[in-house]
Amino acid sequence: MFYRENGQFKTSYRADQQIFPIRQDRVFMLLVLAVAFLAVPMLASDYLLRAILIPFLILSLSAIGLNILVGYCGQISLGTGAFMAVGAYAAFNFGVRFPFLPLLVQVLLGGLCATIVGVIFGIPSLRIRGLYLAVATLAAQFFVDWAFLRIPFLTNYSASGSVSVANLQVFGFPIQSALSRYLFCLSVVAVFALLAKNLVRGAIGREWMAIRDMDVAASVIGIRPMYAKLTAFAVSSFIVGVAGALWGYLHLGSWEPLAFSLERSFQLLFMVIIGGLGSIVGSFFGAAFIVLLPVGLNNIPHMLGLPLSVDTASHIEHMIFGGLIVFFLIAEPHGLAKLWSIAKEKLRIWPFPH
Amino acid sequence: MTFTRFRTAAAAMALTGALAATATPMLAQAQAQEQFVPLLVYRTGSFAPLGIPWADGKLDYIKLINERDGGINGVKITYEECETAYSTDRGVECYERLKSKGPTGASSFDPQSTGITFAVTDKAPNDKVTIQTTGYGRSESADGSVFEWNFPILGTYWTAADIMLQDIAKKEGGWDKLKGKKIALVYHDSPYGKEPIPLLTARAKMHGFELSLLPVVAPGVEQKSTWLQIRQQRPAYVLLWSAGIMTPTAIREAQATGFPREKMYAIWWAGSEADVKDLGAAAKGYNAITVQNAAGKSRIHDDLLKNVYDKNNGSAKREEVGTVAHTRGMLISMITVEAIRTAQEKYGKGKTMTREQVRWGYENLNITQERIDQLGFNGLLRPIKTSCKDHMGASWAHIITWDGGKFTNSSDWYQGDASVIDPLVKEAAAKYASEKNITPRKCEG
């Protein structure tokens, strides 16, 4: 009844090509942004910002990056954690060696280094596909873990191999409080999500999807597989690298290679699969499911005042979480984003389904 | 159709539920006279066998103080455990969740992990929360003029490494006997495992022994190649910086390679009964370092059994009271409680202390021998006295040896050699201060 495009006529190509062609979607999106930029800062506590929303935002960004590679271009990767690590350590190195660089530039340069590494490890994708490629990208994970543990130059000769950053600021404003960190992350994530959304709608995104759906047919109609695959690796690892730099700089503040271990790669792949392959909004859903749900589940017994010991609560959390993953994959193998679009379809014809 | 609607609703509910659940844990607390102590623990995950007795010990001592003394000068200690599974992300989440709990916020954090310590060290000065790292953490944080909020009380990995070398030198008949010998460090490949390297390198330079670094990838079950190298290099001694599953694996591999267990020295996290119990005679002769007299039992254990365990309120099994890791847990809580008590003596007995006041308590700890006797820890530890400059207080430690059935003391008390450690601490702390733009405080005396 309320969610219907009746009467919304497009009279120009511009209007027809908007990201959100339906007015209700635009209003909804603006509302979400208003809540994120205005209401959350006013209402959220330090804990909610620091421990929940900032990691959620950064991992969403990382999931967007991975989704471009896996969801849009069909190149399965298990090296996301490695590309995040490259972004974080590269940004750290730029920060240490060129302290005059602004924070944002350091973060973007970190992303740039991740792009280079991503493209190098993407080269095997020209010859191998599917699970074989997944195993090849695993090499990136092992190599990067090794490099940051063993090459003292990369950690600025820190004795323990752990690095940290301090005195972050943007345009002279210190980024110290939870709120400023949150707003910084949110701005970066919002801009990147918009860019990513536009990229996958455009010519390059269509090339990726053509490669994903059938690479032989794609090359027959004139898509260069090398160009398409390597750009997907480049864009994906750039976004992932920026997310890695944010993770190190704004969330952890001080980190070791363990923060970007293979487990992180798996976690991100699960986010993309559960959230929905080939969907930008799905990356946010996936991150919410993987990041927020365990914390929520862990807090429920405590909130209800159940006298459970922490280890029991933690085991229960794992069981429920595992169960939910199985349930969602059975109920909707295409991920939470598919559920979201089904809900929107239903709303469009409600209350008279046909 | 109905099913689709149901799954859509289910998805929406799961997401909003997760958001709501995470948003509500900070409800207002009753404003009673109570002091909140957060307990970060790892009772699950790959390091759980080590984490459980440690966590139980910390909890038991707090229960004992509440039960026997009615709190600290009448101020009840409230506590909440938070499970980290030894993961830094989870630990940071716990820290953020618990730091402002209770009437005055968290008294102090004992993160129980090097990784979490590194992550929260940067946050602590802003949040004004004390980080207590008894026997671990950042070694350079002993310098209180730079690390205002960190307290590695009773020793760091540098003092531990130094004491191990002292015992080795004593066995060999003097430092000069180490010349030309080879000492291997088998370590967990993480900041935790790398901590002792600067000190060992400095000592190697001083005494002319060769240091061989052998990293083991976490979690430490793959050690075949490491021990192959040991067989080839034939080091005189092996220092073991391990934790969890890595420890028994190392001892088994040592047995398989024929490396004498008597020549192995392990850090305190690899020296609890859980690590060697199942190996029994295979681990005979295995040495470890402890911050407390591990072989001794004291009045505090009887008090605990009488006041807590007899009322069926204990956290561990009765027979675990008095084991190395459990006692160490109690020791950590004892230091926390004494810091709060010290703060109360200055700022008002029977009052709830703020986070700044507790920090003052940590900085002015003076646990004398007399006080140790009063507390019932007699024979278990040596006096501790902290100051603005010295946040470690003391670095007394023992070497213990596994005789096949239990740990026994095999050395007297040692302290880290200040003439070797202090310059390293100063240098590393100065580097940290310059990286972070910290102006070191002026410390009197």
PDB file of C-alpha atoms in Angstrom, chain B residues 119-291:
ATOM      1  CA  ALA B 119      45.336  -3.347  22.603  1.00  0.00           C
ATOM      2  CA  VAL B 120      44.049  -1.805  25.847  1.00  0.00           C
ATOM      3  CA  THR B 121      47.314  -0.140  26.861  1.00  0.00           C
ATOM      4  CA  ASP B 122      46.600   2.603  24.339  1.00  0.00           C
ATOM      5  CA  LYS B 123      43.032   3.014  25.540  1.00  0.00           C
ATOM      6  CA  ALA B 124      43.694   2.943  29.283  1.00  0.00           C
ATOM      7  CA  PRO B 125      45.079   6.494  29.740  1.00  0.00           C
ATOM      8  CA  ASN B 126      42.011   7.968  28.015  1.00  0.00           C
ATOM      9  CA  ASP B 127      39.570   5.849  29.951  1.00  0.00           C
ATOM     10  CA  LYS B 128      41.557   6.210  33.188  1.00  0.00           C
ATOM     11  CA  VAL B 129      41.557   2.496  33.905  1.00  0.00           C
ATOM     12  CA  THR B 130      44.442   0.622  35.496  1.00  0.00           C
ATOM     13  CA  ILE B 131      45.887  -2.369  33.647  1.00  0.00           C
ATOM     14  CA  GLN B 132      47.385  -4.928  35.992  1.00  0.00           C
ATOM     15  CA  THR B 133      49.599  -7.498  34.287  1.00  0.00           C
ATOM     16  CA  THR B 134      51.127  -9.726  36.936  1.00  0.00           C
ATOM     17  CA  GLY B 135      54.056 -11.447  35.301  1.00  0.00           C
ATOM     18  CA  TYR B 136      53.229 -10.680  31.695  1.00  0.00           C
ATOM     19  CA  GLY B 137      52.269  -7.732  29.479  1.00  0.00           C
ATOM     20  CA  ARG B 138      54.648  -5.204  28.026  1.00  0.00           C
ATOM     21  CA  SER B 139      58.043  -5.474  29.674  1.00  0.00           C
ATOM     22  CA  GLU B 140      58.827  -1.772  29.258  1.00  0.00           C
ATOM     23  CA  SER B 141      55.650  -0.826  31.122  1.00  0.00           C
ATOM     24  CA  ALA B 142      57.616  -1.301  34.347  1.00  0.00           C
ATOM     25  CA  ASP B 143      58.639   2.319  33.742  1.00  0.00           C
ATOM     26  CA  GLY B 144      55.865   4.174  35.516  1.00  0.00           C
ATOM     27  CA  SER B 145      56.921   7.576  34.278  1.00  0.00           C
ATOM     28  CA  VAL B 146      55.807   6.666  30.749  1.00  0.00           C
ATOM     29  CA  PHE B 147      53.216   3.968  31.446  1.00  0.00           C
ATOM     30  CA  GLU B 148      51.108   5.721  34.027  1.00  0.00           C
ATOM     31  CA  TRP B 149      48.276   3.162  33.952  1.00  0.00           C
ATOM     32  CA  ASN B 150      50.159  -0.138  33.499  1.00  0.00           C
ATOM     33  CA  PHE B 151      51.347  -2.260  36.403  1.00  0.00           C
ATOM     34  CA  PRO B 152      53.350  -5.384  35.527  1.00  0.00           C
ATOM     35  CA  ILE B 153      53.599  -6.228  39.209  1.00  0.00           C
ATOM     36  CA  LEU B 154      55.918  -9.070  40.294  1.00  0.00           C
ATOM     37  CA  GLY B 155      57.812  -9.289  37.060  1.00  0.00           C
ATOM     38  CA  THR B 156      57.795  -9.188  33.299  1.00  0.00           C
ATOM     39  CA  TYR B 157      59.048 -11.518  30.610  1.00  0.00           C
ATOM     40  CA  TRP B 158      62.389  -9.769  30.795  1.00  0.00           C
ATOM     41  CA  THR B 159      62.841 -10.462  34.496  1.00  0.00           C
ATOM     42  CA  ALA B 160      61.678 -14.038  33.884  1.00  0.00           C
ATOM     43  CA  ALA B 161      64.220 -14.568  31.113  1.00  0.00           C
ATOM     44  CA  ASP B 162      66.909 -13.013  33.261  1.00  0.00           C
ATOM     45  CA  ILE B 163      66.126 -15.269  36.208  1.00  0.00           C
ATOM     46  CA  MET B 164      66.158 -18.375  34.026  1.00  0.00           C
ATOM     47  CA  LEU B 165      69.615 -17.413  32.768  1.00  0.00           C
ATOM     48  CA  GLN B 166      70.749 -16.721  36.332  1.00  0.00           C
ATOM     49  CA  ASP B 167      69.726 -20.224  37.346  1.00  0.00           C
ATOM     50  CA  ILE B 168      71.444 -21.694  34.309  1.00  0.00           C
ATOM     51  CA  ALA B 169      74.600 -19.714  35.083  1.00  0.00           C
ATOM     52  CA  LYS B 170      74.488 -20.936  38.657  1.00  0.00           C
ATOM     53  CA  LYS B 171      74.156 -24.548  37.546  1.00  0.00           C
ATOM     54  CA  GLU B 172      77.029 -24.155  35.117  1.00  0.00           C
ATOM     55  CA  GLY B 173      79.185 -22.529  37.778  1.00  0.00           C
ATOM     56  CA  GLY B 174      79.218 -18.867  36.785  1.00  0.00           C
ATOM     57  CA  TRP B 175      78.329 -16.540  33.954  1.00  0.00           C
ATOM     58  CA  ASP B 176      81.716 -17.003  32.285  1.00  0.00           C
ATOM     59  CA  LYS B 177      80.946 -20.691  31.787  1.00  0.00           C
ATOM     60  CA  LEU B 178      78.196 -19.773  29.362  1.00  0.00           C
ATOM     61  CA  LYS B 179      80.715 -18.439  26.854  1.00  0.00           C
ATOM     62  CA  GLY B 180      80.538 -20.259  23.555  1.00  0.00           C
ATOM     63  CA  LYS B 181      77.522 -22.289  24.624  1.00  0.00           C
ATOM     64  CA  LYS B 182      74.302 -22.282  22.699  1.00  0.00           C
ATOM     65  CA  ILE B 183      70.917 -21.468  24.235  1.00  0.00           C
ATOM     66  CA  ALA B 184      67.761 -21.929  22.188  1.00  0.00           C
ATOM     67  CA  LEU B 185      64.521 -20.038  22.648  1.00  0.00           C
ATOM     68  CA  VAL B 186      61.530 -22.047  21.457  1.00  0.00           C
ATOM     69  CA  TYR B 187      58.715 -19.551  21.380  1.00  0.00           C
ATOM     70  CA  HIS B 188      55.078 -19.074  20.450  1.00  0.00           C
ATOM     71  CA  ASP B 189      55.234 -16.933  17.333  1.00  0.00           C
ATOM     72  CA  SER B 190      53.302 -13.928  18.628  1.00  0.00           C
ATOM     73  CA  PRO B 191      54.108 -10.791  20.659  1.00  0.00           C
ATOM     74  CA  TYR B 192      53.853 -12.979  23.758  1.00  0.00           C
ATOM     75  CA  GLY B 193      56.587 -15.300  22.563  1.00  0.00           C
ATOM     76  CA  LYS B 194      58.812 -12.527  21.251  1.00  0.00           C
ATOM     77  CA  GLU B 195      58.802 -10.505  24.468  1.00  0.00           C
ATOM     78  CA  PRO B 196      61.963 -12.052  26.029  1.00  0.00           C
ATOM     79  CA  ILE B 197      64.113 -11.668  22.892  1.00  0.00           C
ATOM     80  CA  PRO B 198      65.556  -8.180  23.631  1.00  0.00           C
ATOM     81  CA  LEU B 199      66.770  -9.256  27.058  1.00  0.00           C
ATOM     82  CA  LEU B 200      68.173 -12.576  25.864  1.00  0.00           C
ATOM     83  CA  THR B 201      70.004 -10.771  23.059  1.00  0.00           C
ATOM     84  CA  ALA B 202      71.502  -8.309  25.530  1.00  0.00           C
ATOM     85  CA  ARG B 203      72.592 -11.111  27.858  1.00  0.00           C
ATOM     86  CA  ALA B 204      74.030 -13.108  24.954  1.00  0.00           C
ATOM     87  CA  LYS B 205      76.154 -10.124  23.999  1.00  0.00           C
ATOM     88  CA  MET B 206      77.329  -9.661  27.596  1.00  0.00           C
ATOM     89  CA  HIS B 207      78.358 -13.248  28.246  1.00  0.00           C
ATOM     90  CA  GLY B 208      79.239 -14.501  24.798  1.00  0.00           C
ATOM     91  CA  PHE B 209      76.698 -17.307  24.507  1.00  0.00           C
ATOM     92  CA  GLU B 210      74.911 -17.930  21.253  1.00  0.00           C
ATOM     93  CA  LEU B 211      71.161 -17.376  21.140  1.00  0.00           C
ATOM     94  CA  SER B 212      69.204 -19.446  18.678  1.00  0.00           C
ATOM     95  CA  LEU B 213      65.632 -18.324  17.981  1.00  0.00           C
ATOM     96  CA  LEU B 214      63.169 -21.033  17.050  1.00  0.00           C
ATOM     97  CA  PRO B 215      59.627 -19.765  16.476  1.00  0.00           C
ATOM     98  CA  VAL B 216      56.678 -22.147  16.569  1.00  0.00           C
ATOM     99  CA  VAL B 217      53.524 -21.198  14.686  1.00  0.00           C
ATOM    100  CA  ALA B 218      50.400 -20.934  16.844  1.00  0.00           C
ATOM    101  CA  PRO B 219      48.834 -22.966  18.380  1.00  0.00           C
ATOM    102  CA  GLY B 220      52.035 -24.955  18.573  1.00  0.00           C
ATOM    103  CA  VAL B 221      51.164 -28.511  17.593  1.00  0.00           C
ATOM    104  CA  GLU B 222      53.584 -28.457  14.653  1.00  0.00           C
ATOM    105  CA  GLN B 223      57.028 -28.646  16.230  1.00  0.00           C
ATOM    106  CA  LYS B 224      58.757 -31.455  14.361  1.00  0.00           C
ATOM    107  CA  SER B 225      61.004 -29.141  12.349  1.00  0.00           C
ATOM    108  CA  THR B 226      61.829 -27.058  15.406  1.00  0.00           C
ATOM    109  CA  TRP B 227      63.074 -30.060  17.326  1.00  0.00           C
ATOM    110  CA  LEU B 228      64.914 -31.339  14.297  1.00  0.00           C
ATOM    111  CA  GLN B 229      66.838 -28.085  14.386  1.00  0.00           C
ATOM    112  CA  ILE B 230      67.485 -28.587  18.091  1.00  0.00           C
ATOM    113  CA  ARG B 231      68.851 -32.049  17.366  1.00  0.00           C
ATOM    114  CA  GLN B 232      71.184 -30.550  14.771  1.00  0.00           C
ATOM    115  CA  GLN B 233      72.257 -27.508  16.770  1.00  0.00           C
ATOM    116  CA  ARG B 234      72.572 -29.299  20.121  1.00  0.00           C
ATOM    117  CA  PRO B 235      71.898 -26.296  22.348  1.00  0.00           C
ATOM    118  CA  ALA B 236      72.989 -26.569  25.960  1.00  0.00           C
ATOM    119  CA  TYR B 237      69.626 -25.312  27.182  1.00  0.00           C
ATOM    120  CA  VAL B 238      66.171 -24.694  25.766  1.00  0.00           C
ATOM    121  CA  LEU B 239      64.030 -21.843  27.029  1.00  0.00           C
ATOM    122  CA  LEU B 240      60.380 -22.525  26.326  1.00  0.00           C
ATOM    123  CA  TRP B 241      57.982 -19.610  25.798  1.00  0.00           C
ATOM    124  CA  SER B 242      54.825 -21.557  25.193  1.00  0.00           C
ATOM    125  CA  ALA B 243      51.228 -21.749  26.308  1.00  0.00           C
ATOM    126  CA  GLY B 244      48.410 -24.231  26.107  1.00  0.00           C
ATOM    127  CA  ILE B 245      48.836 -27.228  23.823  1.00  0.00           C
ATOM    128  CA  MET B 246      52.290 -26.077  22.766  1.00  0.00           C
ATOM    129  CA  THR B 247      53.780 -27.074  26.137  1.00  0.00           C
ATOM    130  CA  PRO B 248      53.008 -30.801  26.295  1.00  0.00           C
ATOM    131  CA  THR B 249      53.833 -31.045  22.595  1.00  0.00           C
ATOM    132  CA  ALA B 250      57.251 -29.526  23.233  1.00  0.00           C
ATOM    133  CA  ILE B 251      57.953 -31.916  26.097  1.00  0.00           C
ATOM    134  CA  ARG B 252      56.915 -34.919  23.973  1.00  0.00           C
ATOM    135  CA  GLU B 253      59.110 -33.734  21.117  1.00  0.00           C
ATOM    136  CA  ALA B 254      61.997 -33.219  23.532  1.00  0.00           C
ATOM    137  CA  GLN B 255      61.518 -36.785  24.698  1.00  0.00           C
ATOM    138  CA  ALA B 256      61.404 -38.029  21.096  1.00  0.00           C
ATOM    139  CA  THR B 257      64.551 -36.106  20.178  1.00  0.00           C
ATOM    140  CA  GLY B 258      66.299 -37.209  23.322  1.00  0.00           C
ATOM    141  CA  PHE B 259      66.747 -33.716  24.611  1.00  0.00           C
ATOM    142  CA  PRO B 260      67.088 -33.841  28.409  1.00  0.00           C
ATOM    143  CA  ARG B 261      64.070 -32.303  30.143  1.00  0.00           C
ATOM    144  CA  GLU B 262      66.416 -31.125  32.896  1.00  0.00           C
ATOM    145  CA  LYS B 263      67.846 -28.642  30.394  1.00  0.00           C
ATOM    146  CA  MET B 264      64.449 -27.138  29.599  1.00  0.00           C
ATOM    147  CA  TYR B 265      63.289 -23.954  31.272  1.00  0.00           C
ATOM    148  CA  ALA B 266      59.700 -22.872  30.729  1.00  0.00           C
ATOM    149  CA  ILE B 267      57.976 -19.599  31.379  1.00  0.00           C
ATOM    150  CA  TRP B 268      55.315 -19.526  34.094  1.00  0.00           C
ATOM    151  CA  TRP B 269      52.381 -20.087  31.741  1.00  0.00           C
ATOM    152  CA  ALA B 270      53.974 -23.382  30.751  1.00  0.00           C
ATOM    153  CA  GLY B 271      54.600 -24.398  34.329  1.00  0.00           C
ATOM    154  CA  SER B 272      51.283 -25.454  35.779  1.00  0.00           C
ATOM    155  CA  GLU B 273      50.190 -28.966  36.665  1.00  0.00           C
ATOM    156  CA  ALA B 274      47.780 -29.096  33.731  1.00  0.00           C
ATOM    157  CA  ASP B 275      50.711 -28.906  31.316  1.00  0.00           C
ATOM    158  CA  VAL B 276      52.666 -31.865  32.650  1.00  0.00           C
ATOM    159  CA  LYS B 277      50.249 -33.985  34.664  1.00  0.00           C
ATOM    160  CA  ASP B 278      49.353 -36.273  31.771  1.00  0.00           C
ATOM    161  CA  LEU B 279      52.963 -36.697  30.755  1.00  0.00           C
ATOM    162  CA  GLY B 280      53.982 -37.886  34.199  1.00  0.00           C
ATOM    163  CA  ALA B 281      57.457 -39.384  34.137  1.00  0.00           C
ATOM    164  CA  ALA B 282      58.111 -38.221  30.567  1.00  0.00           C
ATOM    165  CA  ALA B 283      58.307 -34.668  31.877  1.00  0.00           C
ATOM    166  CA  LYS B 284      60.513 -35.523  34.827  1.00  0.00           C
ATOM    167  CA  GLY B 285      63.179 -32.898  35.360  1.00  0.00           C
ATOM    168  CA  TYR B 286      61.282 -30.219  33.429  1.00  0.00           C
ATOM    169  CA  ASN B 287      61.915 -26.765  34.914  1.00  0.00           C
ATOM    170  CA  ALA B 288      59.623 -23.773  35.028  1.00  0.00           C
ATOM    171  CA  ILE B 289      59.657 -20.395  36.679  1.00  0.00           C
ATOM    172  CA  THR B 290      56.953 -19.122  39.040  1.00  0.00           C
ATOM    173  CA  VAL B 291      56.278 -15.818  40.725  1.00  0.00           C
TER     174      VAL B 291
END
